[in-house]
Coordinates of C-alpha atoms in Angstrom, one line a residue:
M1 CA 40.8 73.1 71.9
N2 CA 40.6 76.4 73.9
L3 CA 38.3 79.3 73.5
T4 CA 39.4 82.1 71.2
T5 CA 38.8 85.7 72.3
L6 CA 35.8 86.0 70.0
E7 CA 34.3 82.8 71.5
T8 CA 34.7 84.3 74.9
I9 CA 32.6 87.4 74.1
L10 CA 30.0 85.3 72.2
L11 CA 29.5 82.9 75.1
A12 CA 29.1 85.8 77.4
L13 CA 26.5 87.3 75.1
L14 CA 24.7 84.1 74.9
I15 CA 24.5 83.5 78.7
L16 CA 23.5 87.1 79.3
C17 CA 20.7 86.9 76.8
T18 CA 19.3 83.5 78.0
A19 CA 16.8 84.9 80.4
S20 CA 15.6 87.5 77.8
L21 CA 15.0 84.7 75.3
I22 CA 13.1 82.6 77.8
F23 CA 11.1 85.6 78.8
L24 CA 10.2 86.2 75.2
I25 CA 9.0 82.6 74.8
W26 CA 6.8 82.7 78.0
N27 CA 5.6 86.2 77.5
K28 CA 5.4 86.5 73.8
N29 CA 2.3 88.7 73.5
R30 CA 3.3 91.1 76.2
Y31 CA 6.8 91.5 74.7
I32 CA 5.5 92.1 71.2
A33 CA 3.1 94.8 72.5
S34 CA 6.0 96.4 74.5
L35 CA 8.3 96.3 71.5
K36 CA 5.7 97.9 69.2
N37 CA 5.2 100.7 71.7
N38 CA 8.9 101.3 71.8
F39 CA 9.2 101.6 68.1
E40 CA 6.1 103.8 67.9
D41 CA 7.8 106.1 70.4
G42 CA 11.0 106.2 68.2
M43 CA 13.0 104.1 70.6
F44 CA 15.5 101.5 69.5
S45 CA 15.5 98.4 71.6
S46 CA 18.9 97.2 72.7
N47 CA 17.4 93.6 72.7
N48 CA 17.1 93.9 68.9
L49 CA 20.7 94.7 68.6
L50 CA 21.6 91.7 70.7
F51 CA 19.2 89.3 68.9
T52 CA 20.3 90.5 65.5
L53 CA 23.9 90.1 66.4
I54 CA 23.3 86.5 67.6
D55 CA 21.1 85.6 64.6
N56 CA 23.8 86.7 62.2
M57 CA 26.6 84.9 63.9
P58 CA 28.3 82.1 61.8
D59 CA 28.2 79.9 65.0
R60 CA 25.4 77.5 66.1
I61 CA 23.5 79.1 69.0
Y62 CA 20.5 77.4 70.6
I63 CA 18.5 76.9 73.8
K64 CA 17.0 73.5 74.8
D65 CA 14.6 72.4 77.5
R66 CA 15.1 69.6 80.0
K67 CA 14.4 66.9 77.4
S68 CA 16.9 68.3 75.0
R69 CA 14.2 69.8 72.7
F70 CA 14.9 73.1 70.9
I71 CA 13.3 76.2 72.5
A72 CA 15.1 78.7 70.3
A73 CA 18.0 78.8 67.9
N74 CA 19.7 81.2 65.5
T75 CA 19.4 81.1 61.7
H76 CA 22.6 79.2 61.2
V77 CA 21.3 76.2 63.3
A78 CA 18.2 76.2 61.1
K79 CA 20.3 76.0 57.9
I80 CA 22.4 73.2 59.3
M81 CA 19.2 71.3 60.1
K82 CA 17.9 72.0 56.5
V83 CA 14.7 73.8 57.6
E84 CA 13.4 77.2 56.5
S85 CA 13.2 78.9 59.9
P86 CA 14.4 78.4 63.4
K87 CA 10.7 78.2 64.4
E88 CA 10.6 74.7 62.7
L89 CA 13.1 73.5 65.2
I90 CA 11.0 74.2 68.3
G91 CA 9.9 71.1 70.1
K92 CA 12.2 68.8 68.1
S93 CA 15.6 67.3 69.2
D94 CA 18.8 66.4 67.4
L95 CA 17.5 62.9 66.8
D96 CA 15.0 64.4 64.4
F97 CA 17.8 65.7 62.1
Y98 CA 20.9 63.6 62.7
S99 CA 21.8 59.9 62.7
K100 CA 20.8 57.9 65.8
E101 CA 24.4 57.5 66.8
L102 CA 25.2 61.2 66.6
G103 CA 21.9 62.4 68.0
L104 CA 22.3 60.1 71.1
E105 CA 25.9 61.4 71.6
Y106 CA 24.5 65.0 71.8
F107 CA 21.5 63.9 73.9
N108 CA 23.6 62.0 76.5
D109 CA 26.0 64.9 76.9
E110 CA 23.2 67.3 77.6
Q111 CA 21.4 65.0 80.0
E112 CA 24.6 64.5 82.0
L113 CA 25.1 68.2 82.0
M114 CA 21.6 68.9 83.4
K115 CA 22.1 66.1 85.9
S116 CA 25.5 67.3 87.2
G117 CA 25.0 71.1 86.6
K118 CA 28.6 71.3 85.3
P119 CA 29.1 73.3 82.1
L120 CA 30.4 71.5 79.0
I121 CA 33.3 73.7 77.7
N122 CA 34.9 73.5 74.3
K123 CA 34.2 69.8 73.6
E124 CA 35.4 68.8 70.2
E125 CA 32.7 66.7 68.5
R126 CA 31.4 65.6 65.2
G127 CA 28.9 67.8 63.2
H128 CA 27.9 68.8 59.7
N129 CA 28.2 72.0 57.7
L130 CA 25.7 73.6 55.4
K131 CA 26.7 71.1 52.6
G132 CA 26.1 68.1 54.8
E133 CA 29.8 67.3 55.1
E134 CA 31.2 66.0 58.4
I135 CA 33.2 68.6 60.3
V136 CA 34.8 69.1 63.7
V137 CA 32.8 71.4 66.0
S138 CA 34.0 73.1 69.3
T139 CA 30.9 73.1 71.5
T140 CA 30.2 74.8 74.8
K141 CA 26.9 74.1 76.8
V142 CA 25.9 75.9 80.0
P143 CA 22.9 75.0 82.2
I144 CA 20.0 77.4 82.7
K145 CA 18.5 77.8 86.2
D146 CA 15.3 79.3 87.4
E147 CA 14.8 81.5 90.4
K148 CA 15.0 78.5 92.8
G149 CA 18.2 77.3 91.2
N150 CA 16.6 74.3 89.4
I151 CA 18.0 73.5 86.0
I152 CA 15.4 74.1 83.4
G153 CA 17.5 73.7 80.2
I154 CA 20.7 74.5 78.5
V155 CA 22.2 77.2 76.2
G156 CA 24.8 76.1 73.7
I157 CA 27.2 77.5 71.1
G158 CA 29.1 75.5 68.5
R159 CA 31.8 76.7 66.2
D160 CA 33.2 74.9 63.1
I161 CA 36.9 74.4 63.8
T162 CA 37.7 72.0 61.0
N163 CA 40.0 74.3 59.1
Q164 CA 41.8 75.2 62.3
K165 CA 42.3 71.5 63.1
E166 CA 43.7 70.9 59.6
V167 CA 46.2 73.8 60.1
E168 CA 47.2 72.3 63.5
K169 CA 47.8 68.9 61.8
K170 CA 50.0 70.5 59.2
L171 CA 51.9 72.4 61.9
I172 CA 52.5 69.1 63.8
E173 CA 53.8 67.4 60.7
Q174 CA 56.3 70.3 60.2
Q175 CA 57.3 70.8 63.8
E176 CA 61.0 70.3 63.2
K177 CA 61.0 72.9 60.5
L178 CA 58.5 75.2 62.1
K179 CA 59.7 75.5 65.6
E180 CA 59.3 79.3 65.5
A181 CA 55.7 78.9 64.4
N182 CA 55.1 76.3 67.1
T183 CA 56.4 78.7 69.8
L184 CA 54.1 81.4 68.6
L185 CA 51.1 79.0 68.6
E186 CA 52.0 77.7 72.1
E187 CA 52.1 81.2 73.4
R188 CA 48.7 81.8 71.8
Q189 CA 47.3 78.6 73.3
E190 CA 48.5 79.6 76.7
E191 CA 46.8 82.9 76.3
I192 CA 43.6 81.2 75.1
Q193 CA 43.8 78.7 78.0
Q194 CA 44.1 81.6 80.5
Q195 CA 41.1 83.3 78.9
S196 CA 39.2 80.0 79.2
E197 CA 40.0 79.7 82.8
E198 CA 38.9 83.3 83.4
L199 CA 35.6 82.5 81.7
L200 CA 35.1 79.4 83.8
S201 CA 35.7 81.5 87.0
Q202 CA 33.0 84.0 85.9
A203 CA 30.5 81.4 84.7
E204 CA 28.5 81.4 88.0
F205 CA 28.4 85.2 88.1
L206 CA 27.3 85.4 84.4
T207 CA 24.5 82.8 84.9
Q208 CA 23.1 84.7 87.9
A209 CA 23.2 88.0 86.0
N210 CA 21.7 86.8 82.7
T211 CA 18.7 89.0 83.1
E212 CA 20.7 92.2 83.4
L213 CA 21.5 93.4 79.9
E214 CA 23.8 96.2 81.2
K215 CA 26.4 93.5 82.0
L216 CA 26.8 93.0 78.3
S217 CA 28.5 96.4 78.0
I218 CA 31.0 95.5 80.7
V219 CA 32.0 92.3 79.0
A220 CA 32.2 94.0 75.6
S221 CA 34.3 96.8 76.9
H222 CA 37.0 94.6 78.4
T223 CA 37.3 91.9 75.8
E224 CA 40.5 91.8 73.7
N225 CA 38.5 91.9 70.5
V226 CA 37.6 95.2 69.0
I227 CA 33.8 96.0 69.0
I228 CA 32.3 99.0 67.2
I229 CA 28.6 99.9 67.0
M230 CA 27.6 102.3 64.2
D231 CA 24.5 103.8 62.6
A232 CA 23.3 102.7 59.2
E233 CA 25.8 105.1 57.5
A234 CA 28.8 103.7 59.4
N235 CA 29.2 106.6 61.8
I236 CA 30.7 105.3 65.0
E237 CA 28.5 105.5 68.1
Y238 CA 30.2 103.1 70.4
R239 CA 33.7 101.5 70.7
N240 CA 35.0 99.3 73.5
L241 CA 38.3 99.4 75.4
G242 CA 39.8 96.8 73.0
F243 CA 39.5 99.4 70.3
Q244 CA 41.6 101.9 72.2
K245 CA 44.1 99.2 73.3
H246 CA 44.7 98.0 69.8
Y247 CA 44.6 101.3 67.9
N248 CA 45.4 103.9 70.5
I249 CA 42.3 106.0 69.5
G250 CA 40.8 107.5 72.6
N251 CA 38.4 110.2 73.6
N252 CA 40.5 112.9 72.0
N253 CA 39.8 111.4 68.6
L254 CA 36.4 110.0 69.1
T255 CA 34.4 112.5 71.3
N256 CA 30.7 112.7 71.7
D257 CA 30.5 115.9 69.6
K258 CA 32.7 114.7 66.8
V259 CA 31.2 112.2 64.3
V260 CA 33.8 109.8 63.0
N261 CA 32.9 107.4 60.1
L262 CA 34.4 103.9 59.8
R263 CA 35.6 104.9 56.3
E264 CA 37.9 107.5 57.8
I265 CA 39.8 105.2 60.2
S266 CA 39.7 101.9 58.3
S267 CA 43.0 100.7 56.6
N268 CA 41.1 98.6 54.2
A269 CA 41.1 100.1 50.7
N270 CA 37.9 98.3 49.8
I271 CA 35.9 99.5 52.9
D272 CA 33.4 101.4 50.7
A273 CA 32.6 98.3 48.6
I274 CA 32.4 96.1 51.8
L275 CA 29.9 98.5 53.4
E276 CA 27.9 98.7 50.2
E277 CA 27.7 94.8 50.1
V278 CA 26.4 94.8 53.7
K279 CA 23.8 97.5 52.7
T280 CA 22.7 95.7 49.6
T281 CA 22.6 92.1 50.9
K282 CA 21.7 93.0 54.5
K283 CA 23.9 90.1 55.5
A284 CA 27.1 89.9 57.6
V285 CA 30.4 90.3 55.6
S286 CA 33.7 89.1 56.9
Y287 CA 37.1 90.1 55.5
E288 CA 40.8 90.1 56.4
G289 CA 43.2 93.0 56.3
K290 CA 46.3 94.6 57.7
A291 CA 46.4 97.5 60.2
K292 CA 48.8 99.3 62.5
D293 CA 48.6 98.9 66.2
K294 CA 49.3 101.6 68.8
D295 CA 53.0 100.8 68.7
G296 CA 53.2 101.0 64.9
N297 CA 53.4 97.3 64.3
T298 CA 51.6 95.7 61.4
I299 CA 48.9 93.2 62.6
W300 CA 46.4 91.0 60.7
A301 CA 42.7 91.3 61.7
Q302 CA 39.6 89.4 60.7
T303 CA 36.6 91.8 60.7
T304 CA 32.9 90.9 60.6
I305 CA 30.4 93.7 59.9
S306 CA 26.8 92.6 60.7
P307 CA 23.7 94.7 60.0
V308 CA 20.9 95.2 62.6
L309 CA 17.5 95.3 61.0
N310 CA 14.2 96.6 62.3
D311 CA 10.8 95.1 61.7
K312 CA 10.7 96.8 58.3
N313 CA 13.9 95.0 57.3
E314 CA 15.7 98.3 57.3
I315 CA 19.3 98.6 58.5
V316 CA 19.4 100.7 61.6
K317 CA 22.7 99.7 63.1
L318 CA 26.0 98.1 62.0
I319 CA 28.2 96.1 64.4
A320 CA 31.9 95.4 63.6
I321 CA 34.0 92.9 65.5
D322 CA 37.8 92.6 64.9
S323 CA 39.9 89.5 65.9
D324 CA 43.7 89.6 65.8
I325 CA 44.8 86.7 63.6
S326 CA 48.5 87.8 63.2
K327 CA 49.9 84.6 64.7
L328 CA 47.8 82.4 62.6
K329 CA 49.0 84.3 59.5
E330 CA 52.6 83.9 60.6
A331 CA 52.0 80.1 60.9
E332 CA 50.5 80.0 57.4
V333 CA 53.5 81.9 55.9
L334 CA 55.9 79.4 57.4
I335 CA 53.8 76.4 56.1
N336 CA 53.8 77.9 52.6
K337 CA 57.6 78.7 52.8
H338 CA 58.3 75.0 53.2
K339 CA 55.5 73.7 51.0
N340 CA 57.6 73.5 47.8
E341 CA 60.5 71.7 49.6
I342 CA 58.1 69.2 51.1
E343 CA 56.5 68.5 47.7
K344 CA 59.9 68.1 46.1
N345 CA 61.0 65.6 48.8
R346 CA 57.8 63.7 48.4
D347 CA 58.3 63.4 44.6
D348 CA 61.9 62.4 45.0
L349 CA 60.9 59.8 47.6
K350 CA 58.2 58.5 45.3
T351 CA 60.6 58.2 42.4
L352 CA 63.2 56.5 44.6
N353 CA 60.7 54.0 45.9
A354 CA 59.5 53.2 42.4
T355 CA 63.1 52.7 41.3
K356 CA 63.9 50.4 44.2
D357 CA 60.7 48.4 43.5
K358 CA 61.8 47.9 39.9
F359 CA 65.3 47.0 41.0
F360 CA 64.2 44.4 43.5
S361 CA 61.7 42.8 41.1
I362 CA 64.6 42.3 38.7
I363 CA 66.9 40.9 41.4
A364 CA 64.1 38.5 42.5
H365 CA 63.8 37.3 38.9
D366 CA 67.5 36.8 38.5
L367 CA 67.7 34.9 41.8
K368 CA 65.1 32.4 40.7
N369 CA 67.1 31.2 37.7
P370 CA 70.1 29.7 39.5
F371 CA 67.8 28.2 42.2
H372 CA 65.7 26.6 39.5
S373 CA 68.8 25.0 38.1
I374 CA 69.9 23.8 41.6
M375 CA 66.6 22.4 42.5
G376 CA 65.9 20.9 39.1
F377 CA 69.2 19.0 38.8
S378 CA 69.2 18.0 42.5
D379 CA 65.8 16.5 42.1
L380 CA 66.9 14.7 38.9
L381 CA 69.9 13.2 40.6
T382 CA 67.8 12.2 43.6
R383 CA 65.2 10.4 41.6
S384 CA 67.4 8.9 38.9
Y385 CA 70.8 8.6 40.4
D386 CA 71.4 4.9 39.7
T387 CA 70.4 5.2 36.0
I388 CA 72.4 8.3 35.1
E389 CA 75.9 7.8 33.7
D390 CA 78.9 9.1 35.8
E391 CA 79.8 11.7 33.1
R392 CA 76.3 13.1 33.2
K393 CA 76.3 13.2 37.0
K394 CA 79.5 15.3 36.8
E395 CA 77.9 17.6 34.3
F396 CA 74.8 18.0 36.6
L397 CA 77.0 18.6 39.7
Q398 CA 79.0 21.2 37.8
L399 CA 75.8 23.0 36.8
I400 CA 74.6 22.9 40.4
K401 CA 78.0 24.3 41.5
D402 CA 77.9 27.1 38.9
S403 CA 74.3 28.0 39.7
S404 CA 75.2 28.1 43.5
T405 CA 78.2 30.3 42.8
S406 CA 76.1 32.6 40.7
A407 CA 73.4 32.8 43.4
Y408 CA 76.0 33.4 46.0
N409 CA 77.7 36.2 44.1
L410 CA 74.3 37.9 43.4
L411 CA 73.3 37.7 47.1
E412 CA 76.7 39.0 48.2
N413 CA 76.4 42.0 45.9
L414 CA 72.8 42.5 46.9
L415 CA 73.9 42.5 50.6
N416 CA 76.7 44.9 50.0
W417 CA 74.4 47.3 48.1
S418 CA 71.7 47.2 50.7
R419 CA 74.2 47.9 53.4
T420 CA 75.4 51.0 51.5
Q421 CA 71.8 52.2 51.3
T422 CA 71.3 52.0 55.1
D423 CA 74.9 53.2 56.0
N424 CA 75.5 49.9 57.7
I425 CA 78.9 49.5 56.0
K426 CA 81.5 51.2 58.2
F427 CA 83.9 53.4 56.2
S428 CA 87.3 53.0 57.7
P429 CA 90.0 54.5 55.5
S430 CA 93.7 54.0 56.3
N431 CA 97.0 54.3 54.5
I432 CA 97.3 51.1 52.4
N433 CA 99.7 49.8 49.7
L434 CA 97.4 49.7 46.7
S435 CA 100.1 47.8 44.7
S436 CA 100.0 44.8 47.0
L437 CA 96.2 44.8 47.0
L438 CA 96.0 44.8 43.2
S439 CA 98.5 42.0 42.9
E440 CA 96.7 39.8 45.6
N441 CA 93.4 40.1 43.7
A442 CA 95.1 39.3 40.4
Q443 CA 96.6 36.2 41.8
M444 CA 93.3 35.1 43.5
L445 CA 91.5 35.3 40.1
E446 CA 94.3 33.8 38.1
V447 CA 92.7 30.3 38.2
V448 CA 89.4 31.6 36.9
A449 CA 91.2 33.4 34.1
Q450 CA 93.2 30.3 33.2
N451 CA 90.0 28.3 32.8
K452 CA 89.2 30.6 29.8
N453 CA 92.9 30.7 28.7
I454 CA 93.0 34.4 29.6
T455 CA 96.3 36.1 30.6
I456 CA 96.3 38.7 33.4
N457 CA 99.1 41.2 33.0
Q458 CA 100.2 43.5 35.8
N459 CA 101.7 47.0 35.1
I460 CA 101.8 48.2 38.7
P461 CA 104.5 50.3 40.3
G462 CA 106.1 48.8 43.4
K463 CA 104.6 51.2 45.9
L464 CA 101.3 53.0 45.4
F465 CA 100.0 54.3 48.7
V466 CA 96.4 55.6 49.0
S467 CA 94.0 56.6 51.8
A468 CA 91.2 54.0 51.4
D469 CA 89.1 51.4 53.1
P470 CA 90.8 48.1 52.1
N471 CA 87.6 46.0 52.3
M472 CA 85.7 48.4 49.9
I473 CA 88.6 48.6 47.5
N474 CA 89.0 44.8 47.5
T475 CA 85.3 44.6 46.5
V476 CA 85.8 47.1 43.7
V477 CA 88.9 45.4 42.2
R478 CA 87.4 41.9 42.4
N479 CA 84.2 43.0 40.7
L480 CA 86.1 44.8 37.9
L481 CA 88.5 41.9 37.3
T482 CA 85.6 39.3 37.4
N483 CA 83.7 41.4 34.8
A484 CA 86.8 41.7 32.6
I485 CA 87.2 37.8 32.7
K486 CA 83.5 37.4 32.1
F487 CA 83.4 39.5 28.9
T488 CA 86.8 38.5 27.5
P489 CA 86.7 35.5 25.1
E490 CA 89.2 32.6 25.4
G491 CA 92.8 33.5 24.6
G492 CA 92.3 37.2 25.5
N493 CA 94.3 39.5 27.7
I494 CA 93.6 41.6 30.8
T495 CA 96.0 44.3 32.0
I496 CA 96.0 46.0 35.4
S497 CA 97.7 49.4 35.5
G498 CA 98.4 52.0 38.2
N499 CA 99.9 55.4 38.1
T500 CA 99.9 58.7 40.0
S501 CA 98.4 62.0 38.8
E502 CA 98.9 65.1 41.1
D503 CA 97.3 64.1 44.4
K504 CA 95.5 60.9 43.3
V505 CA 96.2 57.4 42.1
I506 CA 94.4 56.1 39.0
V507 CA 93.9 52.3 38.5
S508 CA 92.9 50.9 35.1
I509 CA 91.7 47.4 34.2
K510 CA 91.8 46.9 30.5
D511 CA 90.5 43.8 28.6
T512 CA 90.3 42.6 25.0
G513 CA 86.7 41.6 25.4
V514 CA 83.5 42.2 23.5
G515 CA 83.2 45.9 24.5
M516 CA 79.9 47.8 24.5
D517 CA 78.1 50.7 22.7
E518 CA 77.3 54.1 24.2
K519 CA 73.7 53.2 25.1
T520 CA 74.9 50.3 27.2
K521 CA 77.6 52.4 28.8
S522 CA 75.1 55.0 29.9
K523 CA 73.2 52.4 31.9
L524 CA 76.2 50.9 33.8
F525 CA 76.0 52.8 37.1
R526 CA 72.2 53.6 37.2
I527 CA 69.9 51.5 39.3
D528 CA 66.9 52.9 37.4
E529 CA 68.3 51.5 34.1
F530 CA 69.1 48.1 35.5
H531 CA 70.3 45.5 32.9
N532 CA 71.2 41.9 32.7
T533 CA 74.2 40.7 30.6
V534 CA 75.7 37.3 29.7
G535 CA 79.4 36.6 29.5
T536 CA 81.4 35.1 26.6
S537 CA 81.1 31.6 28.2
G538 CA 77.5 32.0 29.3
E539 CA 78.3 33.5 32.7
S540 CA 75.2 35.3 34.2
G541 CA 75.3 38.7 35.8
T542 CA 73.0 41.6 36.9
G543 CA 75.2 44.7 36.7
L544 CA 74.7 45.2 40.5
G545 CA 78.4 44.8 41.1
L546 CA 79.2 47.9 39.1
I547 CA 76.7 50.0 41.0
I548 CA 78.3 48.9 44.2
C549 CA 81.8 49.8 42.8
N550 CA 80.6 53.2 41.9
E551 CA 79.1 53.9 45.3
F552 CA 82.3 52.7 47.1
I553 CA 84.5 54.9 44.9
I554 CA 82.2 57.9 45.5
R555 CA 82.5 57.3 49.2
H556 CA 86.3 57.7 48.8
G557 CA 85.8 61.0 47.0
G558 CA 87.0 59.5 43.7
E559 CA 85.4 58.7 40.3
I560 CA 84.9 55.6 38.2
D561 CA 85.0 55.8 34.4
V562 CA 84.7 53.5 31.4
E563 CA 86.0 53.6 27.8
S564 CA 84.7 51.0 25.4
E565 CA 83.8 50.2 21.8
P566 CA 82.0 47.1 20.5
G567 CA 84.5 44.4 19.6
K568 CA 87.5 46.4 20.9
G569 CA 87.3 45.7 24.6
S570 CA 86.7 47.9 27.6
T571 CA 88.8 49.9 30.1
F572 CA 87.4 50.6 33.6
S573 CA 89.3 53.2 35.6
F574 CA 88.9 54.6 39.1
S575 CA 90.8 57.2 41.2
L576 CA 91.7 57.4 44.9
P577 CA 93.4 60.1 47.0
S578 CA 97.1 59.3 47.2
T579 CA 99.3 59.4 50.4
P580 CA 103.1 59.5 50.9
A581 CA 104.8 56.1 50.8
E582 CA 105.6 54.5 54.1
G583 CA 109.2 53.9 55.3

C-alpha cells in the first residue's frame, strides 16, 4: 500500500516535530514557563498549532524509546489502548495492551529498525479499532537520532486502511467489468508510488531538520493537499500552494488587507452547520463534498476541519485540510453500477445449483432401483442356482436384462443431458432427409412395439429435407417413439406424421395411450419440476429424455409442443427449419 498525499504531509509533520516533542519531555519545566510567558505576552505558539493538529488526527501517532516503550502519543492511540490519557501510556509497551503474538510482532519490527537504521514505510499489519475489532493498519516508523547520530528511539504513524482494502478487494473481483476504474486506480497508485519515492528521498533531510519548525511551512506549501489556517471565526489567515493549484485563487483574491471567510468560498451548503459543530464540540469534523477546480471540472474532496485550543480550552485557530477523492468516488460509482447485476447473477446461480442438486438426488435414487434388482437377482442365482427351476431362472434373467436396459437408458440420457450443460455436444447441422431418418427409427423400434401388440403407422412424405444435426434429431425421435410405446396399452396405435409449413417442417408422433392432465404437461420440460412415471407395462422412466429433446430442438431454433388429455392419448410435435430437396 502506498502513501496517500495526506499521509505524506502528516509524516512530514511528525518527523519535523519529533525533536520538539523530545525537547518537551526532557525540559518540561523550562518549556512550560516559556509557554506561559508567551501567552502572557499575547503571543500564540506555533508549537500549539502543530501539537493540536497532531493530537486531533484520526491516525495513530507516537514516539518510543530504544526499548519500544511509549514516550509520547496522541489521543487516538490512547483511545485504542483503552486508557484515559496518553500520559498513561508513557513507560509501557505494546505487550501491555495487545496479545503476546501481536505485541511481539510490533516489538521485533521496531528493534530491527533501530538496529539497521532503515525506516519502515507503509507496512500493512494487524491492529484494532476503537471497538476492539481487528483491522488492517498502514504503518510508517522512522528512527530518531541524537546529535551524534545515535538512534535513541522511533516515531511512528499508523492509519486504518481496512475500508480501503475492502474497496480494493471488490475492485479486483470486478476487474473485467471495471477496467476503466482499474485504469484510474492504477494511475492513482503510480502517483502515490511516486510521492512515496519522493518522501523516501527526503527522509534523511527531514530527520536532520526536525528541530527547525520553519521547514513545516515549506512542506505544507508544496503538498498536493489543500491546507488552510483560520482564526476562530473561520477568517482565512494562511493557505498553501495546493489551494491555489486546485482552486485558482491567488493573491488577487486573498490579499493581506482583504479578509476572506471560509463561508464565502466553500461550495458546501452546510458549511455554517459544520463550523458550528466544530465550535460546539471542539472536535475535528470531516465531510465530503463537490467543488470546481481551476479548469471548471467537478471534483470530490474530503475535508477535515480541526480546532486548535489554548490552555483555557478556547478555540483560537481552525485548520482545514482537503484531500482529492475523485478517483475513489468514480470507482465506487462503477461498483454500485454493477451491484444489482452481480446480485441477480448470484441469485440465479444459487437457484440453478439448488435445482441441479435436486435433479441429481432424484437421478441417484432412480439409478439405485435397477441396480438393486440386478444385484439382488444375480445374488439369488449365484447362491441358489441348482435349486431354482429353469422357468424361474429365465424370469430372473429377464428381470436382470430389463433392469440393465433401464439403467443403461437412464445413464445414456443423463450423459447426453450433462454434455448439453457443458457444451460438450458438438452441434453439426447439415442438409438431411428427415423422411428417411423417421422411417429408420420407426423400423428400429418396431420389435419393441410388437411386444405390446402396438402398431406404428407412418404418414411421412417421400422427401422432407431439413437443416439439422442428425445425431441430435435421432435422439429426439427415439425418445418420443419410446415414450409413445411406453404409455400406450397393448393393441394401441402410434402414428408418425410430417408436413411442411412455410419455412419449417413439423413432425408429430401421436399415440392412443393414457394421456395426461394439464398439471403433468406443465412439468414435462422443467428440470425443477422433475417427475417419475411408469408405463402401461410397468416400464420405468424419469422424464429426463424429454428435457434433452427440448434442449436439442431449441438448439436447432425450433420448438417442441404437446397436446394431451387423460385417456385420449398424446401428440408430441417439434419443428425444424426446412431446406430445398436435393437432386
